[in-house]
Amino acid sequence: MTELVAAQLVVNSRMLYFGWTPADPEAVSALVPEGLTPAPNRQVFMNQYVVDDATQTSGFGAYSLTYLGPDLSGMDAPDGVTPGRWWTHYFNSSPAVRAYAAARGVPASVGTTTIELRGHRLVATTESDGVPVIRTTARVGRTGDAVNRGQLRYLTHLDGELLSGNYPFVAEPVDPFEVESLEFLEPDHPVYALRPAEPLDVTWGFYSPRASFAYPGGESVLASVD
């Protein structure tokens, strides 16, 4: 297994994380490599988040990120319920974070994410190489006493091996929360394959102004691949 650099901690990011059923299930299936199985409904996940200040990380500095891809079947996170996930796109504003992610087989590319909140209306916009490609609009409330916590599982390919990483997180979700629209803005961009069905079917999700996590953790080699 390729030698990996030190783990990193991020605290109090502003995070919008949710899933949906896609407009083109077969296009989603085509993005899942041989040896892995997409979720039965071909569900897609996306995380749009912003780390505003370097003091919120153990070494990354401030950055923004959107990542997304298909949920998987038979590769659950340690809780045995949350599906494992396969990254197909990873738009990151930081060269340091892109290099860190690429060292784990993540398809890191140049991009920025902004999250604007005016009253109860939140708009998150993802740009790839300066071009807006995704825009999410949601209605959000205030944080209460609830806390989301657990571990997520992401899988990648690196140097001919299939890797699995567990990523612990703690987040304080707002209530109420509703995704009102999800727009994929560039039909010619590869990420358009993951666009949502109409009408929009959001299967789960949250917004948290204080989401903390470490990555990666608990990495292991699942298999050698061609």
PDB file of C-alpha atoms in Angstrom:
ATOM      1  CA  MET A   1       0.000   0.000   0.000  1.00  0.00           C
ATOM      2  CA  THR A   2       1.256   3.481  -0.873  1.00  0.00           C
ATOM      3  CA  GLU A   3       2.580   5.383   2.153  1.00  0.00           C
ATOM      4  CA  LEU A   4       0.060   7.985   3.299  1.00  0.00           C
ATOM      5  CA  VAL A   5       0.628  11.286   5.061  1.00  0.00           C
ATOM      6  CA  ALA A   6      -0.700  12.304   8.480  1.00  0.00           C
ATOM      7  CA  ALA A   7      -4.421  12.535   9.204  1.00  0.00           C
ATOM      8  CA  GLN A   8      -6.090  15.938   9.479  1.00  0.00           C
ATOM      9  CA  LEU A   9      -8.779  17.424  11.734  1.00  0.00           C
ATOM     10  CA  VAL A  10     -11.333  20.045  10.645  1.00  0.00           C
ATOM     11  CA  VAL A  11     -13.686  21.773  13.113  1.00  0.00           C
ATOM     12  CA  ASN A  12     -16.763  23.977  12.737  1.00  0.00           C
ATOM     13  CA  SER A  13     -17.058  23.921   8.959  1.00  0.00           C
ATOM     14  CA  ARG A  14     -20.278  25.174   7.376  1.00  0.00           C
ATOM     15  CA  MET A  15     -21.679  22.036   5.750  1.00  0.00           C
ATOM     16  CA  LEU A  16     -24.601  21.129   3.489  1.00  0.00           C
ATOM     17  CA  TYR A  17     -24.777  17.354   3.026  1.00  0.00           C
ATOM     18  CA  PHE A  18     -27.642  15.445   1.406  1.00  0.00           C
ATOM     19  CA  GLY A  19     -28.645  12.751  -1.083  1.00  0.00           C
ATOM     20  CA  TRP A  20     -31.106  12.331  -3.959  1.00  0.00           C
ATOM     21  CA  THR A  21     -32.359   9.948  -6.610  1.00  0.00           C
ATOM     22  CA  PRO A  22     -30.853  10.667 -10.045  1.00  0.00           C
ATOM     23  CA  ALA A  23     -32.423  11.537 -13.385  1.00  0.00           C
ATOM     24  CA  ASP A  24     -30.279   8.944 -15.162  1.00  0.00           C
ATOM     25  CA  PRO A  25     -29.728   5.858 -12.969  1.00  0.00           C
ATOM     26  CA  GLU A  26     -27.756   4.072 -15.690  1.00  0.00           C
ATOM     27  CA  ALA A  27     -25.305   6.973 -15.989  1.00  0.00           C
ATOM     28  CA  VAL A  28     -24.745   6.778 -12.249  1.00  0.00           C
ATOM     29  CA  SER A  29     -24.182   3.015 -12.406  1.00  0.00           C
ATOM     30  CA  ALA A  30     -21.598   3.510 -15.142  1.00  0.00           C
ATOM     31  CA  LEU A  31     -19.493   5.605 -12.753  1.00  0.00           C
ATOM     32  CA  VAL A  32     -19.173   2.763 -10.209  1.00  0.00           C
ATOM     33  CA  PRO A  33     -16.109   0.585 -10.880  1.00  0.00           C
ATOM     34  CA  GLU A  34     -16.185  -3.167 -11.295  1.00  0.00           C
ATOM     35  CA  GLY A  35     -16.190  -4.923  -7.931  1.00  0.00           C
ATOM     36  CA  LEU A  36     -18.499  -2.371  -6.313  1.00  0.00           C
ATOM     37  CA  THR A  37     -22.305  -2.208  -6.497  1.00  0.00           C
ATOM     38  CA  PRO A  38     -24.372   0.985  -6.559  1.00  0.00           C
ATOM     39  CA  ALA A  39     -27.330   1.390  -4.225  1.00  0.00           C
ATOM     40  CA  PRO A  40     -30.547  -0.175  -5.608  1.00  0.00           C
ATOM     41  CA  ASN A  41     -32.085   3.258  -6.278  1.00  0.00           C
ATOM     42  CA  ARG A  42     -28.741   4.601  -7.641  1.00  0.00           C
ATOM     43  CA  GLN A  43     -28.823   7.269  -4.920  1.00  0.00           C
ATOM     44  CA  VAL A  44     -26.267  10.085  -5.152  1.00  0.00           C
ATOM     45  CA  PHE A  45     -24.663  11.955  -2.234  1.00  0.00           C
ATOM     46  CA  MET A  46     -23.166  15.463  -2.159  1.00  0.00           C
ATOM     47  CA  ASN A  47     -21.311  17.476   0.462  1.00  0.00           C
ATOM     48  CA  GLN A  48     -20.823  21.222  -0.071  1.00  0.00           C
ATOM     49  CA  TYR A  49     -18.812  22.838   2.708  1.00  0.00           C
ATOM     50  CA  VAL A  50     -16.622  25.795   3.598  1.00  0.00           C
ATOM     51  CA  VAL A  51     -13.773  26.051   6.120  1.00  0.00           C
ATOM     52  CA  ASP A  52     -13.507  29.781   6.723  1.00  0.00           C
ATOM     53  CA  ASP A  53     -10.282  30.079   8.712  1.00  0.00           C
ATOM     54  CA  ALA A  54      -6.964  28.262   9.023  1.00  0.00           C
ATOM     55  CA  THR A  55      -7.486  27.925  12.805  1.00  0.00           C
ATOM     56  CA  GLN A  56     -10.281  25.431  12.064  1.00  0.00           C
ATOM     57  CA  THR A  57      -7.851  22.821  10.732  1.00  0.00           C
ATOM     58  CA  SER A  58      -4.848  20.929  12.034  1.00  0.00           C
ATOM     59  CA  GLY A  59      -2.807  21.796   8.953  1.00  0.00           C
ATOM     60  CA  PHE A  60      -4.948  22.309   5.857  1.00  0.00           C
ATOM     61  CA  GLY A  61      -5.668  26.015   6.192  1.00  0.00           C
ATOM     62  CA  ALA A  62      -8.918  27.586   4.989  1.00  0.00           C
ATOM     63  CA  TYR A  63     -10.544  25.984   1.947  1.00  0.00           C
ATOM     64  CA  SER A  64     -13.850  25.050   0.322  1.00  0.00           C
ATOM     65  CA  LEU A  65     -14.973  21.741  -1.126  1.00  0.00           C
ATOM     66  CA  THR A  66     -17.784  19.999  -2.943  1.00  0.00           C
ATOM     67  CA  TYR A  67     -17.649  16.246  -3.396  1.00  0.00           C
ATOM     68  CA  LEU A  68     -20.253  13.844  -4.698  1.00  0.00           C
ATOM     69  CA  GLY A  69     -20.845  10.404  -6.141  1.00  0.00           C
ATOM     70  CA  PRO A  70     -22.959   7.231  -5.865  1.00  0.00           C
ATOM     71  CA  ASP A  71     -23.905   5.463  -2.670  1.00  0.00           C
ATOM     72  CA  LEU A  72     -22.850   1.815  -2.591  1.00  0.00           C
ATOM     73  CA  SER A  73     -24.574  -1.426  -1.653  1.00  0.00           C
ATOM     74  CA  GLY A  74     -22.910  -3.928   0.689  1.00  0.00           C
ATOM     75  CA  MET A  75     -20.199  -1.509   1.857  1.00  0.00           C
ATOM     76  CA  ASP A  76     -21.848   0.103   4.869  1.00  0.00           C
ATOM     77  CA  ALA A  77     -20.145   2.438   7.328  1.00  0.00           C
ATOM     78  CA  PRO A  78     -19.311   1.053  10.807  1.00  0.00           C
ATOM     79  CA  ASP A  79     -22.869   1.758  12.018  1.00  0.00           C
ATOM     80  CA  GLY A  80     -24.108  -0.916   9.600  1.00  0.00           C
ATOM     81  CA  VAL A  81     -26.752   1.463   8.238  1.00  0.00           C
ATOM     82  CA  THR A  82     -25.129   4.380   6.402  1.00  0.00           C
ATOM     83  CA  PRO A  83     -23.986   3.259   2.939  1.00  0.00           C
ATOM     84  CA  GLY A  84     -20.380   3.398   1.876  1.00  0.00           C
ATOM     85  CA  ARG A  85     -19.705   5.972  -0.829  1.00  0.00           C
ATOM     86  CA  TRP A  86     -17.697   6.283  -4.027  1.00  0.00           C
ATOM     87  CA  TRP A  87     -16.264   9.684  -4.978  1.00  0.00           C
ATOM     88  CA  THR A  88     -16.657  10.605  -8.649  1.00  0.00           C
ATOM     89  CA  HIS A  89     -16.042  14.370  -8.314  1.00  0.00           C
ATOM     90  CA  TYR A  90     -14.112  16.395  -5.755  1.00  0.00           C
ATOM     91  CA  PHE A  91     -13.869  20.169  -6.381  1.00  0.00           C
ATOM     92  CA  ASN A  92     -11.395  21.734  -3.933  1.00  0.00           C
ATOM     93  CA  SER A  93     -10.006  25.254  -3.641  1.00  0.00           C
ATOM     94  CA  SER A  94      -6.747  24.309  -1.861  1.00  0.00           C
ATOM     95  CA  PRO A  95      -3.678  22.871  -3.632  1.00  0.00           C
ATOM     96  CA  ALA A  96      -2.588  21.329  -0.323  1.00  0.00           C
ATOM     97  CA  VAL A  97      -5.905  19.561   0.244  1.00  0.00           C
ATOM     98  CA  ARG A  98      -6.073  18.414  -3.375  1.00  0.00           C
ATOM     99  CA  ALA A  99      -2.634  16.845  -3.047  1.00  0.00           C
ATOM    100  CA  TYR A 100      -3.612  15.198   0.255  1.00  0.00           C
ATOM    101  CA  ALA A 101      -6.801  13.775  -1.273  1.00  0.00           C
ATOM    102  CA  ALA A 102      -5.098  12.622  -4.473  1.00  0.00           C
ATOM    103  CA  ALA A 103      -2.606  10.655  -2.350  1.00  0.00           C
ATOM    104  CA  ARG A 104      -5.611   8.575  -1.271  1.00  0.00           C
ATOM    105  CA  GLY A 105      -6.970   8.022  -4.760  1.00  0.00           C
ATOM    106  CA  VAL A 106      -9.597  10.781  -4.581  1.00  0.00           C
ATOM    107  CA  PRO A 107     -10.361  12.407  -8.002  1.00  0.00           C
ATOM    108  CA  ALA A 108      -9.384  15.875  -6.768  1.00  0.00           C
ATOM    109  CA  SER A 109      -9.751  18.842  -9.136  1.00  0.00           C
ATOM    110  CA  VAL A 110      -9.737  22.637  -8.919  1.00  0.00           C
ATOM    111  CA  GLY A 111     -12.982  24.184  -7.699  1.00  0.00           C
ATOM    112  CA  THR A 112     -14.567  26.506  -5.169  1.00  0.00           C
ATOM    113  CA  THR A 113     -17.714  26.379  -3.071  1.00  0.00           C
ATOM    114  CA  THR A 114     -19.594  29.298  -1.546  1.00  0.00           C
ATOM    115  CA  ILE A 115     -22.400  29.127   1.009  1.00  0.00           C
ATOM    116  CA  GLU A 116     -24.507  32.269   1.376  1.00  0.00           C
ATOM    117  CA  LEU A 117     -27.136  32.565   4.087  1.00  0.00           C
ATOM    118  CA  ARG A 118     -29.698  35.378   4.109  1.00  0.00           C
ATOM    119  CA  GLY A 119     -32.340  34.929   6.747  1.00  0.00           C
ATOM    120  CA  HIS A 120     -33.616  31.376   6.292  1.00  0.00           C
ATOM    121  CA  ARG A 121     -32.514  31.072   2.648  1.00  0.00           C
ATOM    122  CA  LEU A 122     -29.246  29.279   1.949  1.00  0.00           C
ATOM    123  CA  VAL A 123     -27.594  29.131  -1.471  1.00  0.00           C
ATOM    124  CA  ALA A 124     -24.559  26.899  -2.042  1.00  0.00           C
ATOM    125  CA  THR A 125     -22.733  27.236  -5.369  1.00  0.00           C
ATOM    126  CA  THR A 126     -19.974  24.988  -6.680  1.00  0.00           C
ATOM    127  CA  GLU A 127     -17.573  26.132  -9.401  1.00  0.00           C
ATOM    128  CA  SER A 128     -15.255  23.903 -11.426  1.00  0.00           C
ATOM    129  CA  ASP A 129     -12.298  25.798 -12.910  1.00  0.00           C
ATOM    130  CA  GLY A 130     -14.219  29.042 -12.438  1.00  0.00           C
ATOM    131  CA  VAL A 131     -17.464  27.813 -14.041  1.00  0.00           C
ATOM    132  CA  PRO A 132     -20.589  27.383 -11.850  1.00  0.00           C
ATOM    133  CA  VAL A 133     -21.736  23.771 -12.201  1.00  0.00           C
ATOM    134  CA  ILE A 134     -24.012  23.102  -9.180  1.00  0.00           C
ATOM    135  CA  ARG A 135     -26.332  25.331  -7.172  1.00  0.00           C
ATOM    136  CA  THR A 136     -28.355  24.228  -4.155  1.00  0.00           C
ATOM    137  CA  THR A 137     -31.071  26.345  -2.574  1.00  0.00           C
ATOM    138  CA  ALA A 138     -32.402  25.383   0.849  1.00  0.00           C
ATOM    139  CA  ARG A 139     -34.488  26.771   3.684  1.00  0.00           C
ATOM    140  CA  VAL A 140     -32.783  26.384   7.038  1.00  0.00           C
ATOM    141  CA  GLY A 141     -33.579  27.084  10.668  1.00  0.00           C
ATOM    142  CA  ARG A 142     -31.439  27.349  13.763  1.00  0.00           C
ATOM    143  CA  THR A 143     -29.320  24.803  15.575  1.00  0.00           C
ATOM    144  CA  GLY A 144     -30.896  23.212  18.616  1.00  0.00           C
ATOM    145  CA  ASP A 145     -29.875  20.415  20.941  1.00  0.00           C
ATOM    146  CA  ALA A 146     -29.544  17.713  18.276  1.00  0.00           C
ATOM    147  CA  VAL A 147     -26.124  16.333  17.321  1.00  0.00           C
ATOM    148  CA  ASN A 148     -25.330  14.087  14.370  1.00  0.00           C
ATOM    149  CA  ARG A 149     -22.306  11.889  14.983  1.00  0.00           C
ATOM    150  CA  GLY A 150     -20.767   8.712  13.695  1.00  0.00           C
ATOM    151  CA  GLN A 151     -18.452   7.473  10.955  1.00  0.00           C
ATOM    152  CA  LEU A 152     -18.699   7.647   7.194  1.00  0.00           C
ATOM    153  CA  ARG A 153     -17.031   5.241   4.795  1.00  0.00           C
ATOM    154  CA  TYR A 154     -15.513   6.301   1.481  1.00  0.00           C
ATOM    155  CA  LEU A 155     -13.822   4.048  -1.046  1.00  0.00           C
ATOM    156  CA  THR A 156     -11.138   4.902  -3.614  1.00  0.00           C
ATOM    157  CA  HIS A 157      -8.680   3.296  -6.026  1.00  0.00           C
ATOM    158  CA  LEU A 158      -4.962   3.909  -5.548  1.00  0.00           C
ATOM    159  CA  ASP A 159      -1.962   2.169  -7.115  1.00  0.00           C
ATOM    160  CA  GLY A 160      -4.008  -0.857  -8.155  1.00  0.00           C
ATOM    161  CA  GLU A 161      -5.708  -1.253  -4.784  1.00  0.00           C
ATOM    162  CA  LEU A 162      -9.236  -0.610  -3.551  1.00  0.00           C
ATOM    163  CA  LEU A 163      -9.023   1.414  -0.345  1.00  0.00           C
ATOM    164  CA  SER A 164     -11.594   1.945   2.380  1.00  0.00           C
ATOM    165  CA  GLY A 165     -11.434   4.820   4.858  1.00  0.00           C
ATOM    166  CA  ASN A 166     -13.589   5.574   7.903  1.00  0.00           C
ATOM    167  CA  TYR A 167     -14.175   9.268   8.570  1.00  0.00           C
ATOM    168  CA  PRO A 168     -15.520  10.260  12.020  1.00  0.00           C
ATOM    169  CA  PHE A 169     -17.750  13.339  12.261  1.00  0.00           C
ATOM    170  CA  VAL A 170     -19.791  15.425  14.689  1.00  0.00           C
ATOM    171  CA  ALA A 171     -22.284  17.988  13.370  1.00  0.00           C
ATOM    172  CA  GLU A 172     -24.973  20.233  14.868  1.00  0.00           C
ATOM    173  CA  PRO A 173     -27.856  20.265  12.347  1.00  0.00           C
ATOM    174  CA  VAL A 174     -30.363  23.049  11.933  1.00  0.00           C
ATOM    175  CA  ASP A 175     -34.105  22.537  12.178  1.00  0.00           C
ATOM    176  CA  PRO A 176     -36.118  22.968  10.023  1.00  0.00           C
ATOM    177  CA  PHE A 177     -34.162  21.976   6.904  1.00  0.00           C
ATOM    178  CA  GLU A 178     -35.468  21.609   3.355  1.00  0.00           C
ATOM    179  CA  VAL A 179     -33.679  21.478   0.007  1.00  0.00           C
ATOM    180  CA  GLU A 180     -35.857  23.533  -2.316  1.00  0.00           C
ATOM    181  CA  SER A 181     -33.900  23.121  -5.537  1.00  0.00           C
ATOM    182  CA  LEU A 182     -30.776  21.428  -6.886  1.00  0.00           C
ATOM    183  CA  GLU A 183     -29.523  22.714 -10.231  1.00  0.00           C
ATOM    184  CA  PHE A 184     -26.803  21.189 -12.395  1.00  0.00           C
ATOM    185  CA  LEU A 185     -25.874  24.173 -14.516  1.00  0.00           C
ATOM    186  CA  GLU A 186     -23.563  22.808 -17.230  1.00  0.00           C
ATOM    187  CA  PRO A 187     -24.918  19.937 -19.360  1.00  0.00           C
ATOM    188  CA  ASP A 188     -21.498  19.499 -20.988  1.00  0.00           C
ATOM    189  CA  HIS A 189     -19.679  19.006 -17.668  1.00  0.00           C
ATOM    190  CA  PRO A 190     -19.091  15.367 -16.562  1.00  0.00           C
ATOM    191  CA  VAL A 191     -20.779  16.016 -13.205  1.00  0.00           C
ATOM    192  CA  TYR A 192     -24.085  16.498 -15.064  1.00  0.00           C
ATOM    193  CA  ALA A 193     -24.453  12.695 -15.099  1.00  0.00           C
ATOM    194  CA  LEU A 194     -25.372  12.916 -11.390  1.00  0.00           C
ATOM    195  CA  ARG A 195     -28.189  15.452 -11.807  1.00  0.00           C
ATOM    196  CA  PRO A 196     -31.391  14.806  -9.817  1.00  0.00           C
ATOM    197  CA  ALA A 197     -34.662  13.385 -11.024  1.00  0.00           C
ATOM    198  CA  GLU A 198     -37.653  15.662 -11.524  1.00  0.00           C
ATOM    199  CA  PRO A 199     -39.427  16.321  -9.303  1.00  0.00           C
ATOM    200  CA  LEU A 200     -36.532  16.549  -6.880  1.00  0.00           C
ATOM    201  CA  ASP A 201     -36.447  13.557  -4.509  1.00  0.00           C
ATOM    202  CA  VAL A 202     -34.153  14.332  -1.555  1.00  0.00           C
ATOM    203  CA  THR A 203     -33.677  11.121   0.413  1.00  0.00           C
ATOM    204  CA  TRP A 204     -31.786  12.476   3.439  1.00  0.00           C
ATOM    205  CA  GLY A 205     -29.720  15.476   4.461  1.00  0.00           C
ATOM    206  CA  PHE A 206     -28.768  18.277   6.826  1.00  0.00           C
ATOM    207  CA  TYR A 207     -27.180  21.696   7.050  1.00  0.00           C
ATOM    208  CA  SER A 208     -24.840  22.428   9.941  1.00  0.00           C
ATOM    209  CA  PRO A 209     -22.987  25.675  10.649  1.00  0.00           C
ATOM    210  CA  ARG A 210     -20.680  23.651  12.922  1.00  0.00           C
ATOM    211  CA  ALA A 211     -19.589  20.339  11.424  1.00  0.00           C
ATOM    212  CA  SER A 212     -16.318  18.728  12.532  1.00  0.00           C
ATOM    213  CA  PHE A 213     -14.545  15.673  11.161  1.00  0.00           C
ATOM    214  CA  ALA A 214     -11.222  13.940  10.674  1.00  0.00           C
ATOM    215  CA  TYR A 215      -9.867  12.475   7.517  1.00  0.00           C
ATOM    216  CA  PRO A 216      -8.948   9.874   6.883  1.00  0.00           C
ATOM    217  CA  GLY A 217      -9.137   7.257   9.584  1.00  0.00           C
ATOM    218  CA  GLY A 218      -9.181   3.489   9.775  1.00  0.00           C
ATOM    219  CA  GLU A 219      -7.832   3.015   6.276  1.00  0.00           C
ATOM    220  CA  SER A 220      -7.525  -0.481   4.903  1.00  0.00           C
ATOM    221  CA  VAL A 221      -6.915  -2.270   1.602  1.00  0.00           C
ATOM    222  CA  LEU A 222      -9.997  -4.194   0.461  1.00  0.00           C
ATOM    223  CA  ALA A 223      -8.627  -5.723  -2.716  1.00  0.00           C
ATOM    224  CA  SER A 224      -6.130  -5.436  -5.541  1.00  0.00           C
ATOM    225  CA  VAL A 225      -7.660  -4.207  -8.798  1.00  0.00           C
ATOM    226  CA  ASP A 226      -6.498  -3.963 -12.371  1.00  0.00           C
TER     227      ASP A 226
END
